[in-house]
Short mmCIF file of C-alpha atoms in Angstrom, two decimals:
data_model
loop_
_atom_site.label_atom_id
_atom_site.label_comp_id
_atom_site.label_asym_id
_atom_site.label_seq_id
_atom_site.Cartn_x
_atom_site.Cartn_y
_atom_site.Cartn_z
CA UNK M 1 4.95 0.20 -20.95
CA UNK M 2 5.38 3.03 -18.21
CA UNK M 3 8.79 3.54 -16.75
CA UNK M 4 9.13 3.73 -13.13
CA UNK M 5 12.14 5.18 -11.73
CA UNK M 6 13.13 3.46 -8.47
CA UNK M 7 15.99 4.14 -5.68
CA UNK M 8 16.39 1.97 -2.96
CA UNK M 9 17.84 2.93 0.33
CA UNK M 10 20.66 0.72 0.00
CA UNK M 11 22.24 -2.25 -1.59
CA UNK M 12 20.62 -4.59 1.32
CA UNK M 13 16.90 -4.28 0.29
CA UNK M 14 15.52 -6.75 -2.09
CA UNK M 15 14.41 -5.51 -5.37
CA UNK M 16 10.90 -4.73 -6.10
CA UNK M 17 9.31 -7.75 -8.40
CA UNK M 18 6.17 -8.91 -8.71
CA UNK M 19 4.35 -10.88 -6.35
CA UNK M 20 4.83 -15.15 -7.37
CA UNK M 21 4.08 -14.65 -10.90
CA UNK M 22 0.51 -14.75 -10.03
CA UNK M 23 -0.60 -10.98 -9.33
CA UNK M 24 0.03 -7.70 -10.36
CA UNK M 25 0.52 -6.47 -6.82
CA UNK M 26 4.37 -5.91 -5.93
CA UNK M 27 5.34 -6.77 -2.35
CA UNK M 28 7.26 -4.02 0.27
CA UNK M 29 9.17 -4.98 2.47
CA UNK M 30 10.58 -3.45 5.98
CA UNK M 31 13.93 -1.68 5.65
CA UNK M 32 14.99 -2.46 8.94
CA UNK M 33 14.56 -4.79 11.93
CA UNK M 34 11.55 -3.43 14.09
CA UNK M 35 10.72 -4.51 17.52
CA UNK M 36 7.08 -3.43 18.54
CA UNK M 37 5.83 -3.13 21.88
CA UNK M 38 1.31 -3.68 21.64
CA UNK M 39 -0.15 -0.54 21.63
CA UNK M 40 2.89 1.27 20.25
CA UNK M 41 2.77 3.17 16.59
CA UNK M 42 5.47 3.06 14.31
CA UNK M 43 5.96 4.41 10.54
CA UNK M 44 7.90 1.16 9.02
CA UNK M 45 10.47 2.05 6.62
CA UNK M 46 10.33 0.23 3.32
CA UNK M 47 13.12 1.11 1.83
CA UNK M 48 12.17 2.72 -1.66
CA UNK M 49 11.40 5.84 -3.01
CA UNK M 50 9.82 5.95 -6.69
CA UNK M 51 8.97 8.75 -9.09
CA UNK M 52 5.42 8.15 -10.72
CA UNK M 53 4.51 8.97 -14.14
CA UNK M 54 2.60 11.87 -14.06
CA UNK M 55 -1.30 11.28 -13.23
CA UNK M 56 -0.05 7.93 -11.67
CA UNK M 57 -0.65 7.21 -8.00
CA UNK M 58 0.40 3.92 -5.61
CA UNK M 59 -2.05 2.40 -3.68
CA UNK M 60 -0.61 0.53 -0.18
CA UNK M 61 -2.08 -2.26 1.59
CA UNK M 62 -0.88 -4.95 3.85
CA UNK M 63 -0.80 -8.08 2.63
CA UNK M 64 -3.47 -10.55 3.30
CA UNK M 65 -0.69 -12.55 6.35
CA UNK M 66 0.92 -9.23 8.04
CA UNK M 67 -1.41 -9.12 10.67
CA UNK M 68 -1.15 -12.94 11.63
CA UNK M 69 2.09 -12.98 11.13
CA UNK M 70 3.47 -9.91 12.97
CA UNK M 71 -0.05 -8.30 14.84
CA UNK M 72 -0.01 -5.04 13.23
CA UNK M 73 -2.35 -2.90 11.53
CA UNK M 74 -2.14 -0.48 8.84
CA UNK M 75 -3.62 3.09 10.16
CA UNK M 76 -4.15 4.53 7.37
CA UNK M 77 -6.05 1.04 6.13
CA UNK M 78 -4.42 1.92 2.35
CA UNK M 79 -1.65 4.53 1.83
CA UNK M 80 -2.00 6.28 -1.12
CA UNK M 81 1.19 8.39 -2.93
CA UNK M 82 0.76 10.12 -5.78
CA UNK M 83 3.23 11.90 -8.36
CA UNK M 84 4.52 14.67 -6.20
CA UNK M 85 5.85 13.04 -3.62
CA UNK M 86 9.08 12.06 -6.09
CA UNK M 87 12.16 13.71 -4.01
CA UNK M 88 15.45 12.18 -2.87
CA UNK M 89 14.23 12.23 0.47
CA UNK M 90 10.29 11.01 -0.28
CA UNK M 91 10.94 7.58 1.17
CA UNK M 92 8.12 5.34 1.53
CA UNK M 93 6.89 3.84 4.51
CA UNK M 94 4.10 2.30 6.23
CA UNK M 95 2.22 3.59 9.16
CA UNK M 96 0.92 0.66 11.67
CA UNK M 97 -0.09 -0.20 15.07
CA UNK M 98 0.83 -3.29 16.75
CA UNK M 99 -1.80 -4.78 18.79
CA UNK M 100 0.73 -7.27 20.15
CA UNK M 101 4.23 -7.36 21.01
CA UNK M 102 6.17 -8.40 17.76
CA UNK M 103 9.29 -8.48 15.25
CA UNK M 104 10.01 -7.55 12.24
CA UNK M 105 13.11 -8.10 10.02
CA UNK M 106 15.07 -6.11 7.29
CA UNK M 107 13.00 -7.76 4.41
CA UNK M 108 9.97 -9.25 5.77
CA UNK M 109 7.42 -8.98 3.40
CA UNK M 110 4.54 -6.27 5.12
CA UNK M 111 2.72 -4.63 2.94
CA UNK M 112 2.01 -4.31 -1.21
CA UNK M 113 1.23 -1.70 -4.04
CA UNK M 114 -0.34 -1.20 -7.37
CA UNK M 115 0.22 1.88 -9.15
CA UNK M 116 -3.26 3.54 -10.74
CA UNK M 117 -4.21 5.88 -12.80
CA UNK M 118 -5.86 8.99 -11.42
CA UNK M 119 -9.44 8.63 -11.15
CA UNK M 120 -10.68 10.38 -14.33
CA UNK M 121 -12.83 13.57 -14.25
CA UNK M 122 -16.59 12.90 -13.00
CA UNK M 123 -20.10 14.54 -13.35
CA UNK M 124 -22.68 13.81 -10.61
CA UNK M 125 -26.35 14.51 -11.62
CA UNK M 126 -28.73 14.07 -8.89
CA UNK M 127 -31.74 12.07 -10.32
CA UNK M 128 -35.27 11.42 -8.08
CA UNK M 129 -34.20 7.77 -8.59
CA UNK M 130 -32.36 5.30 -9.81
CA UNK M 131 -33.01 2.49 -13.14
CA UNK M 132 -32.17 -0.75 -11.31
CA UNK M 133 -33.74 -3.02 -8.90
CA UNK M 134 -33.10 -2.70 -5.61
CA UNK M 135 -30.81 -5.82 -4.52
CA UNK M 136 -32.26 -5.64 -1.12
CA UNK M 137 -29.24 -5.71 1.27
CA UNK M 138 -26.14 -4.13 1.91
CA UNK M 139 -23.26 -5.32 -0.06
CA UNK M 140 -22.86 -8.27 -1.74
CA UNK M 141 -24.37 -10.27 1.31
CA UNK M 142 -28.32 -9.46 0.15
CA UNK M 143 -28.30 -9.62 4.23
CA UNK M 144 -30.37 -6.20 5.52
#
């Protein structure tokens, strides 16, 4: 099992667990109290900074209720950190736009991670075509 080394801004953030028992995602939470004006852009603090194993990254996202609950949007759509951003100061923290005026409070669950390996190395050989069917649509909808 990989060890991840974890500080935490102070003693007032909860600790990082895993999300219900049911997923291996791991909530983040906000560091602070926020108050959001719509149209304003703000880099939430979340209160952690790790050191990753190296060829280990962490993938951000907002969980699936952080824009109904507090109208805000992830800019970046999913953060990603790798190894090298390990320092005392590398705090993490997640960049979003609120499309409505909102709060958020020292805790409030915002956003999640996974940690992944690197993608591996990769060969791309053009070929005149490909082996399987086409599915006929875009996606999984089949819908063109």
């Amino acid at each position: 099992m990989e060890r991840i080394r974890v500080q935490y801004l102070n003693d007032s953030i909860e600790r990082l667990c895993y999300i219900g028992g049911k997923s291996d995602w791991i909530d983040l939470r906000a560091a602070e109290d926020v108050m959001m004006k719509a149209g304003e852009f703000r880099m939430i603090p979340l209160g952690v900074a790790m050191q990753l194993p190296r060829g280990y990254e962490a993938h951000i996202v907002p969980r699936s209720s952080t824009f109904k609950n507090f109208g805000i949007i992830q800019t970046n759509h999913c953060g990603i950190i790798d190894e090298s951003y390990c320092g005392p100061n590398d705090w993490w923290h997640m960049p979003v736009y609120a499309i409505r005026d909102t709060e958020i409070h020292r805790n409030d669950r915002i956003c999640q991670f996974r940690i992944e390996k690197h993608q591996p190395a990769l060969e791309f050989c053009e070929v005149e075509k490909l082996d399987h069917e086409d599915r006929g649509g875009f996606g999984s909808t089949g819908v063109r």
